[in-house]
Amino acid sequence: MKFTTPATTNPIDQLRVVGQPLDRIDGPLKTTGTAPYAYERHDVVENVAYGCIVGSAIAKGRIVLINLDEARRAPGVLTIITAENAGKLGKGKMNVATLLGGPEIAHYHQAIALVVADTFEQATAAAQLVRVQYLPTAGKFDLAREKDNAVVPKSENPDTSAGNFTRAFDLAPVRLDATYTTPDQSHAMMEPHASTARWEGNRLTVWTSNQMIDWGVGDLAKTLNLPKENVRLISPYIGGGFGGKLFLRAEALLAALGARAARRPVKVALTRPMIFNNTTHRPATIQRIRIGATRDGKITAIGHESWSGNLEGGEPENAVQQTRLLYAGPNRITATRLALLDLPEGNAMRAPGEAPGMMALEVAMDEMAEKLQMDPLQFRILNDTKVDPEKTDRRFSQRRLVECFRVGAERFGWNQRQAQPGRVRDGRWLIGMGVAAGFRNNLVMPSGARVRLDGNGIITVETDMTDIGTGSYTIIAQTAAEMMGTQVDKVVVRLGDSAFPASAGSGGQWGANSATAGVYAACVKLREIIAQKLTVAPDEVAFRDGMLHARGQSFPLGYVAAHGEIVAEDRIEFGDLDKRYQQSTFAAHFVEVGVDAATGETRVRRMLAVCAAGRIINPKSARSQVIGAMTMGVGAALMEELFVDKRGGFFVNHDLAGYEVPVHADIPHQDVVFLDETDPMSSPMKAKGVGELGLCGVSAAIANAIYNASGIRVREYPITLDKLITKLPEWV
Ligand code: MOS
């Protein structure tokens, strides 16, 4: 089914099942610890051997000699894989550095060997006996230093402009020119990267933890020089991805190579200390923002430039993305620049682009409002736009940012905020409120699904869509139940297997809308087949309460499949509606913080997100997405930072003791509101994504609240207490 014109009324609009706050159908499996994860497939794979990865101890250079003698003699060792004996490997599309390094080394902890043994302990012990002689060469690890050598990246549209920014900025009576920095960050998902690989002849099955099955199959096949149909990935449950599992990673490739050499299934998990440097991370950014406005607060010029680092062939963080679209202003520029660094590969993490971009832009907006002596919320509302400000003949499909602000201000009690910083005190706490816009683009991706109807009226949905803790199982069941006029408990959802039709996968908050739209398409086809069986036209059949009603007669849904299952398969594809209309999601984030007047410790006291993101397919799982994302926003604002060893070229704090993320005790009650909205441009579901929207803007709202509490403006994230303590007002 090709989606080329705005959605009209369709069966989803009945909202009997879709739109209901159903519990996650995978919830009991998760809470009882019985959902099988990639490293625990005892249920399906026997006689498994264990692999342990050896990571490069240098960041750049080459291996002169790799001596495996001692490791080979260690107890239980079955085989050791290195680039020397792995055979000729191809290279996947999605990775920048090769997943098995040597002799050239691209980054610290790049995998250089896999030791396979009978037990986990034997593999781990033997891995310590692999002797490697390196010839290190000097690398570049310091973004601030390499910034001036940064290049124009190959990415699409590294520069955009409209009007004459330089002139308008020079002439503006009120101006801000400020630079903000965000650090390297790590996904820090709960489940490590893990894979179990098994060969049968030249056919490979890998039970893995991967957000994008079809990309993974493609890249694994390419790397192993196999036809795609010989590779099967199975990833039904994923303990978080956050972008870190979008692509094939070393553990999956090495499990496959290890299993081939050992002639036994092999499983490999990255250890926590290996994840941070072996896999991808979000690159640090340096962002310069200039805003010029009239004295009454109309933006006349806005410019956003961002620098970040990556390996050769990698892309910079697209931190300017939202600045192209969020506020009006006739004269504008954006630019991204890439500094070549020899740190591990930078790539997508938790709303790549907008998450760090909004951390800068929405503080700049707060600073500008202060210069204008305007309420920061009013300043934003005044500069709202209904069109793409770079191409003013292009409208947003839906844009209710102003309504998000108004609803949120009322609910949060924004009128209680003191404009003058440092005025509100609660015992030892300095109290402040902050606001920021939330913004994340809505991407649409083709997505396929197969639906089966059996004689008992049970609908089975099969698609390689993944559930990364997001609720895909549940919203797909809701979609199929709505389409077929039945209950969710009559729907079986099977996900995360490349034997099923290729889906949109989970990334970029496109999963919910695109994957359910694929299920919608397959169900439309199933409805047509059923009508055919009843020898009536498709619009003559009503699907309701588990029954088929046509021409005055009624049958149970399963009746038409009494003599054999009915199977329908289709794929949603998208025309150019997303080019003709700008599709984005919007939010208003409100935060109240307390800053300890003596120590500078910041505690978040209240949070509210008001979101406008199309139809909400399941308000309960959507709220879960948003509160999780808000929590990530607290992490980015206050805690998360990879420290770069600028001599050794690696992230020093590569475990969860040193890389801090928020825990329950850090987070207050989170209030989430969804505006009642449908977006007919997005898909027949009229839905969008919320997972990443919930993050974009939160950290800036916290920074702005800290300023309102303390009068201290911090432009370098994270806002740790050392950046506040020497500037705190004197005790009175
Ligand atoms: Mo997301 S960072 O595209 O998983």
Short mmCIF file of C-alpha atoms in Angstrom, two decimals, residues 56-244:
data_model
loop_
_atom_site.label_atom_id
_atom_site.label_comp_id
_atom_site.label_asym_id
_atom_site.label_seq_id
_atom_site.Cartn_x
_atom_site.Cartn_y
_atom_site.Cartn_z
CA SER A 56 42.76 -3.00 21.17
CA ALA A 57 44.85 -1.39 23.90
CA ILE A 58 45.80 1.49 21.62
CA ALA A 59 43.61 4.04 19.88
CA LYS A 60 45.54 4.36 16.65
CA GLY A 61 48.37 2.54 14.94
CA ARG A 62 48.91 -1.07 14.01
CA ILE A 63 49.45 -4.50 15.41
CA VAL A 64 53.01 -5.66 14.79
CA LEU A 65 52.62 -9.09 16.27
CA ILE A 66 49.81 -11.03 17.83
CA ASN A 67 50.91 -14.13 19.72
CA LEU A 68 48.19 -16.64 20.50
CA ASP A 69 50.37 -19.55 21.71
CA GLU A 70 49.77 -19.16 25.41
CA ALA A 71 46.06 -18.45 25.00
CA ARG A 72 45.64 -21.50 22.73
CA ARG A 73 47.16 -23.75 25.40
CA ALA A 74 44.83 -22.45 28.11
CA PRO A 75 42.22 -24.88 29.44
CA GLY A 76 39.06 -25.26 27.41
CA VAL A 77 40.09 -23.04 24.51
CA LEU A 78 38.52 -24.16 21.22
CA THR A 79 39.57 -21.51 18.78
CA ILE A 80 40.78 -17.94 18.53
CA ILE A 81 39.62 -15.59 15.79
CA THR A 82 41.75 -12.69 14.59
CA ALA A 83 41.84 -10.64 11.40
CA GLU A 84 44.73 -12.89 10.29
CA ASN A 85 42.68 -16.09 10.31
CA ALA A 86 39.12 -14.83 9.84
CA GLY A 87 39.29 -14.98 6.06
CA LYS A 88 38.42 -12.07 3.84
CA LEU A 89 35.62 -10.05 5.33
CA GLY A 90 33.43 -7.56 3.55
CA LYS A 91 32.31 -4.36 5.18
CA GLY A 92 28.76 -3.46 6.11
CA LYS A 93 27.08 -0.20 5.13
CA MET A 94 26.30 1.13 8.57
CA ASN A 95 29.66 0.85 10.31
CA VAL A 96 32.50 3.29 9.88
CA ALA A 97 35.33 1.36 11.54
CA THR A 98 35.64 -2.34 10.80
CA LEU A 99 34.22 -4.54 13.53
CA LEU A 100 37.29 -6.80 13.62
CA GLY A 101 40.41 -4.65 13.65
CA GLY A 102 43.99 -5.55 12.75
CA PRO A 103 46.60 -5.01 11.65
CA GLU A 104 45.37 -1.38 11.38
CA ILE A 105 43.70 -0.10 14.52
CA ALA A 106 40.95 2.48 14.15
CA HIS A 107 40.05 3.12 17.79
CA TYR A 108 40.59 2.01 21.36
CA HIS A 109 38.89 -1.28 22.27
CA GLN A 110 38.22 -2.07 18.62
CA ALA A 111 37.86 -5.86 18.68
CA ILE A 112 41.07 -7.58 17.59
CA ALA A 113 40.42 -11.16 18.71
CA LEU A 114 37.75 -13.51 19.96
CA VAL A 115 38.76 -16.35 22.25
CA VAL A 116 36.28 -19.23 22.24
CA ALA A 117 36.26 -21.79 25.06
CA ASP A 118 34.00 -24.33 26.70
CA THR A 119 33.08 -22.03 29.53
CA PHE A 120 32.75 -18.30 30.06
CA GLU A 121 35.48 -18.37 32.70
CA GLN A 122 37.91 -20.23 30.44
CA ALA A 123 37.30 -17.83 27.56
CA THR A 124 37.74 -14.82 29.83
CA ALA A 125 40.92 -16.20 31.40
CA ALA A 126 42.47 -17.19 28.07
CA ALA A 127 41.69 -13.78 26.57
CA GLN A 128 44.14 -12.29 29.09
CA LEU A 129 46.88 -14.47 27.57
CA VAL A 130 46.65 -13.05 24.05
CA ARG A 131 49.94 -11.14 23.62
CA VAL A 132 49.83 -8.16 21.30
CA GLN A 133 52.65 -5.90 20.19
CA TYR A 134 51.46 -2.58 18.87
CA LEU A 135 53.08 0.23 16.95
CA PRO A 136 51.02 3.20 18.08
CA THR A 137 50.83 6.37 16.02
CA ALA A 138 49.73 9.81 17.18
CA GLY A 139 46.01 10.33 17.12
CA LYS A 140 43.70 13.30 17.40
CA PHE A 141 41.42 13.16 20.40
CA ASP A 142 40.62 16.75 21.36
CA LEU A 143 37.55 18.29 19.72
CA ALA A 144 38.30 21.80 20.96
CA ARG A 145 41.75 21.61 19.42
CA GLU A 146 40.66 20.05 16.12
CA LYS A 147 37.66 22.35 15.69
CA ASP A 148 39.61 24.82 13.55
CA ASN A 149 40.61 22.05 11.14
CA ALA A 150 37.03 20.80 10.83
CA VAL A 151 35.77 19.99 7.35
CA VAL A 152 32.42 20.28 5.60
CA PRO A 153 30.86 16.86 6.09
CA LYS A 154 29.54 14.71 3.27
CA SER A 155 26.12 14.55 4.91
CA GLU A 156 23.05 15.96 3.17
CA ASN A 157 22.68 19.75 3.63
CA PRO A 158 25.59 20.55 5.95
CA ASP A 159 24.77 24.23 5.41
CA THR A 160 21.44 25.97 5.02
CA SER A 161 20.55 29.63 4.81
CA ALA A 162 17.79 32.10 4.05
CA GLY A 163 17.88 35.88 3.70
CA ASN A 164 21.03 37.68 4.78
CA PHE A 165 21.97 36.51 8.22
CA THR A 166 25.19 38.48 8.72
CA ARG A 167 23.66 41.79 7.84
CA ALA A 168 20.48 41.22 9.85
CA PHE A 169 22.45 40.10 12.88
CA ASP A 170 24.73 43.15 12.67
CA LEU A 171 21.75 45.46 12.50
CA ALA A 172 19.68 43.81 15.24
CA PRO A 173 19.19 46.05 18.30
CA VAL A 174 19.23 43.06 20.70
CA ARG A 175 21.75 40.31 20.13
CA LEU A 176 23.09 37.12 21.67
CA ASP A 177 26.28 35.38 20.60
CA ALA A 178 26.98 32.39 22.83
CA THR A 179 28.76 29.07 22.63
CA TYR A 180 27.55 25.91 24.32
CA THR A 181 29.15 22.52 24.68
CA THR A 182 27.76 19.03 25.14
CA PRO A 183 30.03 16.11 26.04
CA ASP A 184 30.47 12.68 24.51
CA GLN A 185 27.73 10.45 25.89
CA SER A 186 27.09 6.72 26.00
CA HIS A 187 23.78 4.94 25.46
CA ALA A 188 24.15 2.94 28.69
CA MET A 189 21.26 0.65 27.92
CA MET A 190 20.60 -2.05 30.49
CA GLU A 191 21.22 -5.14 28.36
CA PRO A 192 24.75 -5.36 26.94
CA HIS A 193 25.29 -6.12 23.26
CA ALA A 194 24.91 -9.90 23.07
CA SER A 195 24.60 -12.58 20.39
CA THR A 196 24.36 -16.35 20.12
CA ALA A 197 25.35 -17.71 16.70
CA ARG A 198 24.71 -21.12 15.17
CA TRP A 199 25.58 -22.48 11.75
CA GLU A 200 23.77 -25.22 9.87
CA GLY A 201 25.90 -25.79 6.79
CA ASN A 202 26.32 -22.37 5.24
CA ARG A 203 23.21 -20.99 6.88
CA LEU A 204 23.69 -18.79 9.90
CA THR A 205 21.23 -17.95 12.67
CA VAL A 206 22.09 -15.28 15.22
CA TRP A 207 19.97 -14.63 18.27
CA THR A 208 20.90 -11.08 19.01
CA SER A 209 19.84 -7.78 20.49
CA ASN A 210 19.32 -5.42 17.60
CA GLN A 211 16.91 -2.59 16.86
CA MET A 212 17.00 -2.87 13.05
CA ILE A 213 16.80 -6.49 11.91
CA ASP A 214 16.92 -5.89 8.17
CA TRP A 215 19.97 -3.60 8.38
CA GLY A 216 21.65 -6.17 10.61
CA VAL A 217 20.99 -9.06 8.23
CA GLY A 218 22.24 -7.01 5.29
CA ASP A 219 25.46 -5.98 6.99
CA LEU A 220 26.20 -9.37 8.52
CA ALA A 221 25.68 -11.08 5.15
CA LYS A 222 27.87 -8.51 3.45
CA THR A 223 30.62 -8.85 6.04
CA LEU A 224 30.61 -12.64 5.81
CA ASN A 225 30.22 -12.58 2.00
CA LEU A 226 27.03 -14.63 2.24
CA PRO A 227 23.78 -14.20 0.37
CA LYS A 228 21.31 -12.32 2.55
CA GLU A 229 18.90 -15.26 2.60
CA ASN A 230 21.52 -17.42 4.35
CA VAL A 231 21.51 -15.15 7.38
CA ARG A 232 18.74 -15.05 9.95
CA LEU A 233 18.61 -12.65 12.88
CA ILE A 234 16.25 -13.25 15.78
CA SER A 235 15.77 -10.47 18.29
CA PRO A 236 12.40 -10.73 20.01
CA TYR A 237 13.31 -8.94 23.27
CA ILE A 238 15.79 -6.15 23.67
CA GLY A 239 16.89 -4.69 26.96
CA GLY A 240 17.17 -1.15 25.64
CA GLY A 241 19.03 0.14 22.63
CA PHE A 242 18.88 3.95 22.60
CA GLY A 243 20.60 3.89 19.20
CA GLY A 244 23.47 1.72 20.37
#
